[in-house]
């Protein structure tokens, strides 16, 4: 019950987060995806209160290929967004926590999802089928209990 209350609280924070534009333009260029543990090239990295958050965005075709799986027919999501957390001082991976992500599309439609813990990262699939800039906003709570946020722009060309 306590975990559910925390998830609801974090989701509420993610939904209430205003879309604040950042001057930096991140995420240009294509994704080169190696093995599944690598999850492609970083679209955005930042340190928030001692936690380094690395966001990676890859096409669903790349993501499924890395997992040696076929892309399901009729899948509406086009991209997988993964975030990895590390202690900024020690570099030690942080694999437990709760992460919510809101993606604001170029058409101002928003998608909000709780990311699942999976193989050293947190991830979920989103529809980034329209060309243009997407605002990516996250709220995350790792083992120390502090709620942190990160946001950036990602451009689909």
Short mmCIF file of N, CA and C in Angstrom, two decimals:
data_model
loop_
_atom_site.label_atom_id
_atom_site.label_comp_id
_atom_site.label_asym_id
_atom_site.label_seq_id
_atom_site.Cartn_x
_atom_site.Cartn_y
_atom_site.Cartn_z
N UNK A 1 0.82 -1.19 0.00
CA UNK A 1 0.00 0.00 0.00
C UNK A 1 0.87 1.26 0.00
N UNK A 2 1.96 1.21 0.80
CA UNK A 2 2.86 2.35 0.88
C UNK A 2 3.52 2.60 -0.49
N UNK A 3 3.91 1.51 -1.17
CA UNK A 3 4.53 1.63 -2.48
C UNK A 3 3.56 2.25 -3.48
N UNK A 4 2.29 1.85 -3.43
CA UNK A 4 1.28 2.40 -4.32
C UNK A 4 1.11 3.89 -4.08
N UNK A 5 1.11 4.29 -2.82
CA UNK A 5 0.97 5.72 -2.48
C UNK A 5 2.14 6.52 -3.03
N UNK A 6 3.35 5.94 -2.96
CA UNK A 6 4.54 6.63 -3.49
C UNK A 6 4.45 6.73 -5.00
N UNK A 7 4.03 5.66 -5.66
CA UNK A 7 3.89 5.67 -7.12
C UNK A 7 2.87 6.73 -7.54
N UNK A 8 1.75 6.79 -6.85
CA UNK A 8 0.72 7.79 -7.17
C UNK A 8 1.27 9.20 -6.95
N UNK A 9 2.01 9.39 -5.87
CA UNK A 9 2.57 10.72 -5.59
C UNK A 9 3.57 11.14 -6.66
N UNK A 10 4.44 10.21 -7.07
CA UNK A 10 5.43 10.53 -8.10
C UNK A 10 4.73 10.77 -9.44
N UNK A 11 3.71 9.97 -9.76
CA UNK A 11 2.97 10.16 -11.01
C UNK A 11 2.28 11.52 -11.02
N UNK A 12 1.72 11.90 -9.88
CA UNK A 12 1.06 13.21 -9.77
C UNK A 12 2.05 14.33 -10.01
N UNK A 13 3.25 14.20 -9.43
CA UNK A 13 4.29 15.21 -9.65
C UNK A 13 4.67 15.30 -11.12
N UNK A 14 4.79 14.14 -11.77
CA UNK A 14 5.16 14.14 -13.19
C UNK A 14 4.08 14.80 -14.04
N UNK A 15 2.83 14.54 -13.70
CA UNK A 15 1.73 15.13 -14.47
C UNK A 15 1.61 16.63 -14.22
N UNK A 16 2.00 17.07 -13.03
CA UNK A 16 1.88 18.48 -12.69
C UNK A 16 3.07 19.30 -13.14
N UNK A 17 4.13 18.64 -13.58
CA UNK A 17 5.34 19.37 -13.97
C UNK A 17 5.06 20.22 -15.20
N UNK A 18 5.37 21.49 -15.14
CA UNK A 18 5.16 22.35 -16.30
C UNK A 18 6.21 22.09 -17.37
N UNK A 19 5.82 22.26 -18.60
CA UNK A 19 6.76 22.10 -19.71
C UNK A 19 7.62 23.35 -19.79
N UNK A 20 8.84 23.21 -19.35
CA UNK A 20 9.77 24.33 -19.36
C UNK A 20 10.78 24.09 -20.46
N UNK A 21 10.90 25.03 -21.37
CA UNK A 21 11.81 24.85 -22.49
C UNK A 21 13.24 25.06 -22.05
N UNK A 22 14.11 24.32 -22.71
CA UNK A 22 15.54 24.49 -22.46
C UNK A 22 16.17 24.96 -23.76
N UNK A 23 17.14 25.82 -23.67
CA UNK A 23 17.78 26.39 -24.85
C UNK A 23 18.60 25.34 -25.60
N UNK A 24 19.16 24.39 -24.88
CA UNK A 24 20.00 23.39 -25.53
C UNK A 24 19.17 22.46 -26.38
N UNK A 25 19.70 22.09 -27.53
CA UNK A 25 19.02 21.18 -28.43
C UNK A 25 19.74 19.84 -28.36
N UNK A 26 19.10 18.84 -27.76
CA UNK A 26 19.70 17.52 -27.58
C UNK A 26 19.08 16.52 -28.53
N UNK A 27 19.81 15.45 -28.76
CA UNK A 27 19.24 14.32 -29.47
C UNK A 27 19.33 14.39 -30.97
N UNK A 28 20.22 15.20 -31.53
CA UNK A 28 20.34 15.24 -32.98
C UNK A 28 21.07 14.01 -33.47
N UNK A 29 20.76 13.62 -34.66
CA UNK A 29 21.47 12.51 -35.27
C UNK A 29 20.81 11.18 -34.99
N UNK A 30 21.34 10.17 -35.65
CA UNK A 30 20.76 8.84 -35.52
C UNK A 30 21.32 8.10 -34.31
N UNK A 31 20.67 7.00 -34.00
CA UNK A 31 21.08 6.18 -32.88
C UNK A 31 21.87 4.99 -33.41
N UNK A 32 23.04 4.76 -32.85
CA UNK A 32 23.79 3.55 -33.15
C UNK A 32 23.61 2.64 -31.95
N UNK A 33 23.02 1.49 -32.16
CA UNK A 33 22.66 0.63 -31.04
C UNK A 33 23.53 -0.60 -31.04
N UNK A 34 24.30 -0.77 -29.99
CA UNK A 34 25.14 -1.95 -29.84
C UNK A 34 24.39 -3.05 -29.13
N UNK A 35 25.05 -3.66 -28.14
CA UNK A 35 24.37 -4.73 -27.43
C UNK A 35 23.29 -4.17 -26.51
N UNK A 36 22.41 -5.03 -26.04
CA UNK A 36 21.25 -4.58 -25.26
C UNK A 36 21.66 -3.87 -23.98
N UNK A 37 22.76 -4.27 -23.37
CA UNK A 37 23.17 -3.64 -22.12
C UNK A 37 23.56 -2.18 -22.34
N UNK A 38 23.99 -1.83 -23.54
CA UNK A 38 24.42 -0.47 -23.82
C UNK A 38 23.24 0.46 -24.08
N UNK A 39 22.19 -0.01 -24.68
CA UNK A 39 20.97 0.76 -24.97
C UNK A 39 21.21 1.97 -25.83
N UNK A 40 22.17 1.95 -26.72
CA UNK A 40 22.34 3.04 -27.67
C UNK A 40 23.06 4.25 -27.12
N UNK A 41 23.02 5.31 -27.88
CA UNK A 41 23.71 6.55 -27.56
C UNK A 41 22.85 7.45 -26.68
N UNK A 42 23.50 8.15 -25.77
CA UNK A 42 22.77 9.03 -24.85
C UNK A 42 22.13 10.19 -25.60
N UNK A 43 20.86 10.43 -25.33
CA UNK A 43 20.15 11.59 -25.87
C UNK A 43 20.31 12.79 -24.93
N UNK A 44 20.52 12.48 -23.62
CA UNK A 44 20.67 13.54 -22.62
C UNK A 44 21.27 12.95 -21.35
N UNK A 45 22.18 13.70 -20.74
CA UNK A 45 22.75 13.32 -19.45
C UNK A 45 22.78 14.54 -18.56
N UNK A 46 22.48 14.32 -17.28
CA UNK A 46 22.63 15.40 -16.31
C UNK A 46 22.74 14.81 -14.91
N UNK A 47 23.38 15.57 -14.03
CA UNK A 47 23.49 15.17 -12.63
C UNK A 47 22.48 15.99 -11.85
N UNK A 48 21.63 15.28 -11.09
CA UNK A 48 20.60 15.92 -10.28
C UNK A 48 20.78 15.47 -8.84
N UNK A 49 21.16 16.39 -7.97
CA UNK A 49 21.33 16.08 -6.54
C UNK A 49 22.12 14.80 -6.31
N UNK A 50 23.29 14.69 -6.96
CA UNK A 50 24.18 13.55 -6.74
C UNK A 50 23.87 12.30 -7.53
N UNK A 51 22.85 12.33 -8.39
CA UNK A 51 22.50 11.18 -9.22
C UNK A 51 22.66 11.56 -10.68
N UNK A 52 23.49 10.78 -11.40
CA UNK A 52 23.66 11.01 -12.84
C UNK A 52 22.59 10.23 -13.59
N UNK A 53 21.77 10.95 -14.34
CA UNK A 53 20.70 10.34 -15.13
C UNK A 53 21.11 10.39 -16.60
N UNK A 54 21.09 9.24 -17.26
CA UNK A 54 21.42 9.15 -18.68
C UNK A 54 20.20 8.62 -19.41
N UNK A 55 19.66 9.44 -20.31
CA UNK A 55 18.47 9.09 -21.09
C UNK A 55 18.90 8.64 -22.48
N UNK A 56 18.34 7.53 -22.92
CA UNK A 56 18.64 7.00 -24.25
C UNK A 56 17.33 6.74 -24.97
N UNK A 57 17.28 7.14 -26.23
CA UNK A 57 16.07 6.96 -27.04
C UNK A 57 16.46 6.20 -28.29
N UNK A 58 15.75 5.10 -28.55
CA UNK A 58 16.03 4.31 -29.73
C UNK A 58 14.73 3.87 -30.38
N UNK A 59 14.80 3.59 -31.67
CA UNK A 59 13.60 3.11 -32.35
C UNK A 59 13.22 1.74 -31.80
N UNK A 60 11.95 1.41 -31.90
CA UNK A 60 11.50 0.10 -31.42
C UNK A 60 12.16 -1.01 -32.23
N UNK A 61 12.42 -0.78 -33.51
CA UNK A 61 13.09 -1.79 -34.33
C UNK A 61 14.48 -2.08 -33.76
N UNK A 62 15.23 -1.02 -33.40
CA UNK A 62 16.55 -1.20 -32.80
C UNK A 62 16.45 -1.91 -31.46
N UNK A 63 15.49 -1.49 -30.65
CA UNK A 63 15.32 -2.07 -29.32
C UNK A 63 14.99 -3.56 -29.39
N UNK A 64 14.07 -3.91 -30.25
CA UNK A 64 13.66 -5.31 -30.37
C UNK A 64 14.80 -6.15 -30.96
N UNK A 65 15.53 -5.59 -31.92
CA UNK A 65 16.66 -6.31 -32.52
C UNK A 65 17.72 -6.59 -31.46
N UNK A 66 17.99 -5.62 -30.59
CA UNK A 66 18.98 -5.78 -29.53
C UNK A 66 18.57 -6.89 -28.56
N UNK A 67 17.29 -7.13 -28.42
CA UNK A 67 16.79 -8.19 -27.53
C UNK A 67 16.56 -9.50 -28.28
N UNK A 68 16.96 -9.53 -29.57
CA UNK A 68 16.76 -10.71 -30.42
C UNK A 68 15.29 -11.10 -30.50
N UNK A 69 14.44 -10.09 -30.64
CA UNK A 69 13.00 -10.32 -30.75
C UNK A 69 12.49 -9.63 -32.01
N UNK A 70 11.34 -10.08 -32.49
CA UNK A 70 10.72 -9.44 -33.64
C UNK A 70 9.76 -8.35 -33.17
N UNK A 71 9.65 -7.30 -33.96
CA UNK A 71 8.74 -6.21 -33.67
C UNK A 71 7.31 -6.71 -33.82
N UNK A 72 6.48 -6.61 -32.78
CA UNK A 72 5.10 -7.07 -32.87
C UNK A 72 4.31 -6.27 -33.92
N UNK A 73 3.45 -6.95 -34.65
CA UNK A 73 2.61 -6.28 -35.64
C UNK A 73 1.58 -5.41 -34.92
N UNK A 74 1.30 -4.24 -35.49
CA UNK A 74 0.29 -3.36 -34.93
C UNK A 74 0.75 -2.54 -33.75
N UNK A 75 2.02 -2.55 -33.44
CA UNK A 75 2.53 -1.79 -32.30
C UNK A 75 2.49 -0.31 -32.64
N UNK A 76 1.83 0.50 -31.80
CA UNK A 76 1.72 1.93 -32.08
C UNK A 76 2.91 2.72 -31.55
N UNK A 77 3.60 2.20 -30.53
CA UNK A 77 4.78 2.89 -30.02
C UNK A 77 5.92 2.74 -31.01
N UNK A 78 6.66 3.81 -31.21
CA UNK A 78 7.73 3.82 -32.21
C UNK A 78 9.12 3.86 -31.60
N UNK A 79 9.23 4.26 -30.33
CA UNK A 79 10.53 4.41 -29.69
C UNK A 79 10.53 3.87 -28.27
N UNK A 80 11.69 3.41 -27.84
CA UNK A 80 11.90 2.97 -26.46
C UNK A 80 12.75 4.05 -25.79
N UNK A 81 12.30 4.51 -24.63
CA UNK A 81 13.08 5.49 -23.87
C UNK A 81 13.57 4.79 -22.61
N UNK A 82 14.89 4.81 -22.44
CA UNK A 82 15.53 4.17 -21.30
C UNK A 82 16.27 5.24 -20.50
N UNK A 83 16.31 5.06 -19.19
CA UNK A 83 17.10 5.95 -18.34
C UNK A 83 17.89 5.09 -17.37
N UNK A 84 19.16 5.41 -17.27
CA UNK A 84 20.06 4.73 -16.34
C UNK A 84 20.48 5.74 -15.28
N UNK A 85 20.58 5.29 -14.04
CA UNK A 85 21.00 6.14 -12.93
C UNK A 85 22.29 5.61 -12.33
N UNK A 86 23.17 6.54 -11.97
CA UNK A 86 24.41 6.19 -11.28
C UNK A 86 24.66 7.20 -10.19
N UNK A 87 25.31 6.75 -9.12
CA UNK A 87 25.76 7.66 -8.09
C UNK A 87 26.84 8.54 -8.72
N UNK A 88 26.68 9.85 -8.68
CA UNK A 88 27.60 10.77 -9.37
C UNK A 88 29.01 10.70 -8.79
N UNK A 89 29.17 10.38 -7.53
CA UNK A 89 30.49 10.32 -6.91
C UNK A 89 31.19 9.00 -7.16
N UNK A 90 30.47 7.90 -6.98
CA UNK A 90 31.09 6.58 -7.06
C UNK A 90 30.96 5.92 -8.44
N UNK A 91 29.98 6.35 -9.22
CA UNK A 91 29.72 5.72 -10.51
C UNK A 91 28.95 4.41 -10.39
N UNK A 92 28.55 4.06 -9.18
CA UNK A 92 27.81 2.81 -8.96
C UNK A 92 26.39 2.93 -9.51
N UNK A 93 25.97 1.90 -10.23
CA UNK A 93 24.63 1.88 -10.82
C UNK A 93 23.55 1.87 -9.75
N UNK A 94 22.49 2.61 -10.00
CA UNK A 94 21.31 2.63 -9.13
C UNK A 94 20.20 1.96 -9.92
N UNK A 95 19.78 0.80 -9.46
CA UNK A 95 18.81 0.00 -10.23
C UNK A 95 17.45 -0.12 -9.56
N UNK A 96 17.29 0.49 -8.39
CA UNK A 96 16.00 0.44 -7.72
C UNK A 96 15.46 1.84 -7.58
N UNK A 97 14.17 1.99 -7.84
CA UNK A 97 13.53 3.28 -7.71
C UNK A 97 12.23 3.31 -8.48
N UNK A 98 11.70 4.50 -8.58
CA UNK A 98 10.45 4.72 -9.31
C UNK A 98 10.66 5.89 -10.26
N UNK A 99 10.24 5.71 -11.50
CA UNK A 99 10.47 6.72 -12.53
C UNK A 99 9.19 6.94 -13.31
N UNK A 100 8.82 8.21 -13.48
CA UNK A 100 7.69 8.58 -14.33
C UNK A 100 8.20 9.50 -15.41
N UNK A 101 7.68 9.33 -16.61
CA UNK A 101 8.14 10.12 -17.75
C UNK A 101 6.93 10.69 -18.47
N UNK A 102 7.03 11.96 -18.80
CA UNK A 102 6.00 12.63 -19.61
C UNK A 102 6.68 13.09 -20.89
N UNK A 103 6.08 12.74 -22.02
CA UNK A 103 6.59 13.13 -23.32
C UNK A 103 5.55 14.04 -23.96
N UNK A 104 5.94 15.31 -24.20
CA UNK A 104 5.06 16.30 -24.83
C UNK A 104 5.45 16.39 -26.29
N UNK A 105 4.55 15.99 -27.19
CA UNK A 105 4.86 15.95 -28.61
C UNK A 105 4.80 17.30 -29.28
N UNK A 106 5.27 17.37 -30.53
CA UNK A 106 5.23 18.62 -31.29
C UNK A 106 3.80 19.10 -31.54
N UNK A 107 2.83 18.20 -31.40
CA UNK A 107 1.42 18.55 -31.56
C UNK A 107 0.77 18.88 -30.20
N UNK A 108 1.60 19.02 -29.16
CA UNK A 108 1.19 19.32 -27.78
C UNK A 108 0.43 18.19 -27.09
N UNK A 109 0.35 17.01 -27.70
CA UNK A 109 -0.25 15.86 -27.04
C UNK A 109 0.79 15.24 -26.11
N UNK A 110 0.34 14.84 -24.93
CA UNK A 110 1.26 14.29 -23.94
C UNK A 110 1.00 12.81 -23.70
N UNK A 111 2.08 12.10 -23.44
CA UNK A 111 2.04 10.70 -23.04
C UNK A 111 2.76 10.62 -21.70
N UNK A 112 2.15 9.98 -20.72
CA UNK A 112 2.77 9.84 -19.41
C UNK A 112 2.76 8.36 -19.03
N UNK A 113 3.93 7.86 -18.62
CA UNK A 113 4.04 6.45 -18.25
C UNK A 113 5.00 6.30 -17.08
N UNK A 114 4.75 5.28 -16.27
CA UNK A 114 5.70 4.86 -15.25
C UNK A 114 6.68 3.92 -15.95
N UNK A 115 7.98 4.16 -15.79
CA UNK A 115 8.98 3.32 -16.42
C UNK A 115 9.22 2.08 -15.55
N UNK A 116 9.41 0.96 -16.22
CA UNK A 116 9.66 -0.30 -15.51
C UNK A 116 11.15 -0.52 -15.38
N UNK A 117 11.56 -1.12 -14.25
CA UNK A 117 12.95 -1.52 -14.08
C UNK A 117 13.20 -2.72 -14.97
N UNK A 118 14.27 -2.66 -15.77
CA UNK A 118 14.59 -3.76 -16.67
C UNK A 118 16.08 -3.77 -16.98
N UNK A 119 16.75 -4.85 -16.68
CA UNK A 119 18.15 -5.09 -17.04
C UNK A 119 19.06 -3.88 -16.85
N UNK A 120 19.08 -3.30 -15.66
CA UNK A 120 20.00 -2.21 -15.36
C UNK A 120 19.52 -0.83 -15.74
N UNK A 121 18.32 -0.74 -16.27
CA UNK A 121 17.77 0.58 -16.61
C UNK A 121 16.27 0.57 -16.35
N UNK A 122 15.67 1.74 -16.51
CA UNK A 122 14.23 1.87 -16.44
C UNK A 122 13.78 2.24 -17.84
N UNK A 123 12.66 1.68 -18.32
CA UNK A 123 12.27 1.99 -19.68
C UNK A 123 10.79 1.80 -19.95
N UNK A 124 10.36 2.40 -21.05
CA UNK A 124 8.99 2.25 -21.55
C UNK A 124 8.99 2.65 -23.02
N UNK A 125 7.93 2.28 -23.70
CA UNK A 125 7.78 2.56 -25.13
C UNK A 125 6.81 3.72 -25.34
N UNK A 126 7.16 4.60 -26.28
CA UNK A 126 6.36 5.79 -26.55
C UNK A 126 6.18 5.96 -28.06
N UNK A 127 5.15 6.72 -28.43
CA UNK A 127 4.89 7.04 -29.83
C UNK A 127 5.53 8.38 -30.15
N UNK A 128 6.64 8.33 -30.88
CA UNK A 128 7.33 9.53 -31.34
C UNK A 128 7.32 9.54 -32.87
N UNK A 129 6.14 9.31 -33.45
CA UNK A 129 6.02 9.14 -34.89
C UNK A 129 5.97 10.46 -35.66
N UNK A 130 5.65 11.55 -34.99
CA UNK A 130 5.60 12.85 -35.67
C UNK A 130 6.97 13.51 -35.65
N UNK A 131 7.33 14.15 -36.75
CA UNK A 131 8.60 14.87 -36.80
C UNK A 131 8.48 16.16 -35.99
N UNK A 132 9.57 16.53 -35.34
CA UNK A 132 9.59 17.75 -34.55
C UNK A 132 10.22 17.53 -33.19
N UNK A 133 10.09 18.55 -32.33
CA UNK A 133 10.70 18.50 -31.00
C UNK A 133 9.73 17.95 -29.97
N UNK A 134 10.26 17.08 -29.13
CA UNK A 134 9.52 16.47 -28.03
C UNK A 134 10.13 16.95 -26.72
N UNK A 135 9.28 17.38 -25.81
CA UNK A 135 9.73 17.72 -24.47
C UNK A 135 9.67 16.46 -23.62
N UNK A 136 10.80 16.08 -23.05
CA UNK A 136 10.88 14.89 -22.22
C UNK A 136 11.06 15.36 -20.78
N UNK A 137 10.12 15.00 -19.90
CA UNK A 137 10.16 15.42 -18.50
C UNK A 137 10.07 14.19 -17.62
N UNK A 138 10.95 14.11 -16.64
CA UNK A 138 10.93 12.95 -15.75
C UNK A 138 10.93 13.37 -14.29
N UNK A 139 10.32 12.54 -13.49
CA UNK A 139 10.39 12.63 -12.03
C UNK A 139 10.84 11.25 -11.59
N UNK A 140 11.86 11.22 -10.74
CA UNK A 140 12.33 9.93 -10.28
C UNK A 140 12.72 9.98 -8.81
N UNK A 141 12.53 8.82 -8.20
CA UNK A 141 12.83 8.67 -6.78
C UNK A 141 13.64 7.39 -6.65
N UNK A 142 14.90 7.53 -6.22
CA UNK A 142 15.76 6.37 -6.06
C UNK A 142 15.87 6.02 -4.58
N UNK A 143 16.80 5.15 -4.24
CA UNK A 143 16.86 4.56 -2.91
C UNK A 143 16.95 5.54 -1.75
N UNK A 144 17.44 6.76 -1.95
CA UNK A 144 17.54 7.71 -0.83
C UNK A 144 16.22 8.41 -0.53
N UNK A 145 15.20 8.21 -1.38
CA UNK A 145 13.87 8.75 -1.12
C UNK A 145 13.63 10.17 -1.63
N UNK A 146 14.66 10.82 -2.16
CA UNK A 146 14.51 12.18 -2.68
C UNK A 146 13.88 12.15 -4.07
N UNK A 147 12.88 12.98 -4.28
CA UNK A 147 12.26 13.09 -5.61
C UNK A 147 13.07 14.10 -6.42
N UNK A 148 13.51 13.68 -7.58
CA UNK A 148 14.32 14.52 -8.47
C UNK A 148 13.60 14.65 -9.81
N UNK A 149 14.02 15.64 -10.59
CA UNK A 149 13.43 15.79 -11.92
C UNK A 149 14.51 16.16 -12.92
N UNK A 150 14.26 15.81 -14.16
CA UNK A 150 15.14 16.17 -15.27
C UNK A 150 14.26 16.37 -16.49
N UNK A 151 14.66 17.27 -17.36
CA UNK A 151 13.90 17.50 -18.59
C UNK A 151 14.83 17.97 -19.69
N UNK A 152 14.43 17.67 -20.93
CA UNK A 152 15.24 18.03 -22.08
C UNK A 152 14.38 17.95 -23.33
N UNK A 153 14.93 18.43 -24.43
CA UNK A 153 14.27 18.37 -25.73
C UNK A 153 14.91 17.27 -26.55
N UNK A 154 14.11 16.57 -27.33
CA UNK A 154 14.59 15.55 -28.24
C UNK A 154 13.92 15.79 -29.59
N UNK A 155 14.71 15.84 -30.65
CA UNK A 155 14.15 16.12 -31.97
C UNK A 155 14.09 14.88 -32.83
N UNK A 156 12.93 14.62 -33.41
CA UNK A 156 12.74 13.55 -34.38
C UNK A 156 12.73 14.21 -35.75
N UNK A 157 13.61 13.75 -36.62
CA UNK A 157 13.71 14.35 -37.95
C UNK A 157 13.11 13.44 -39.00
#
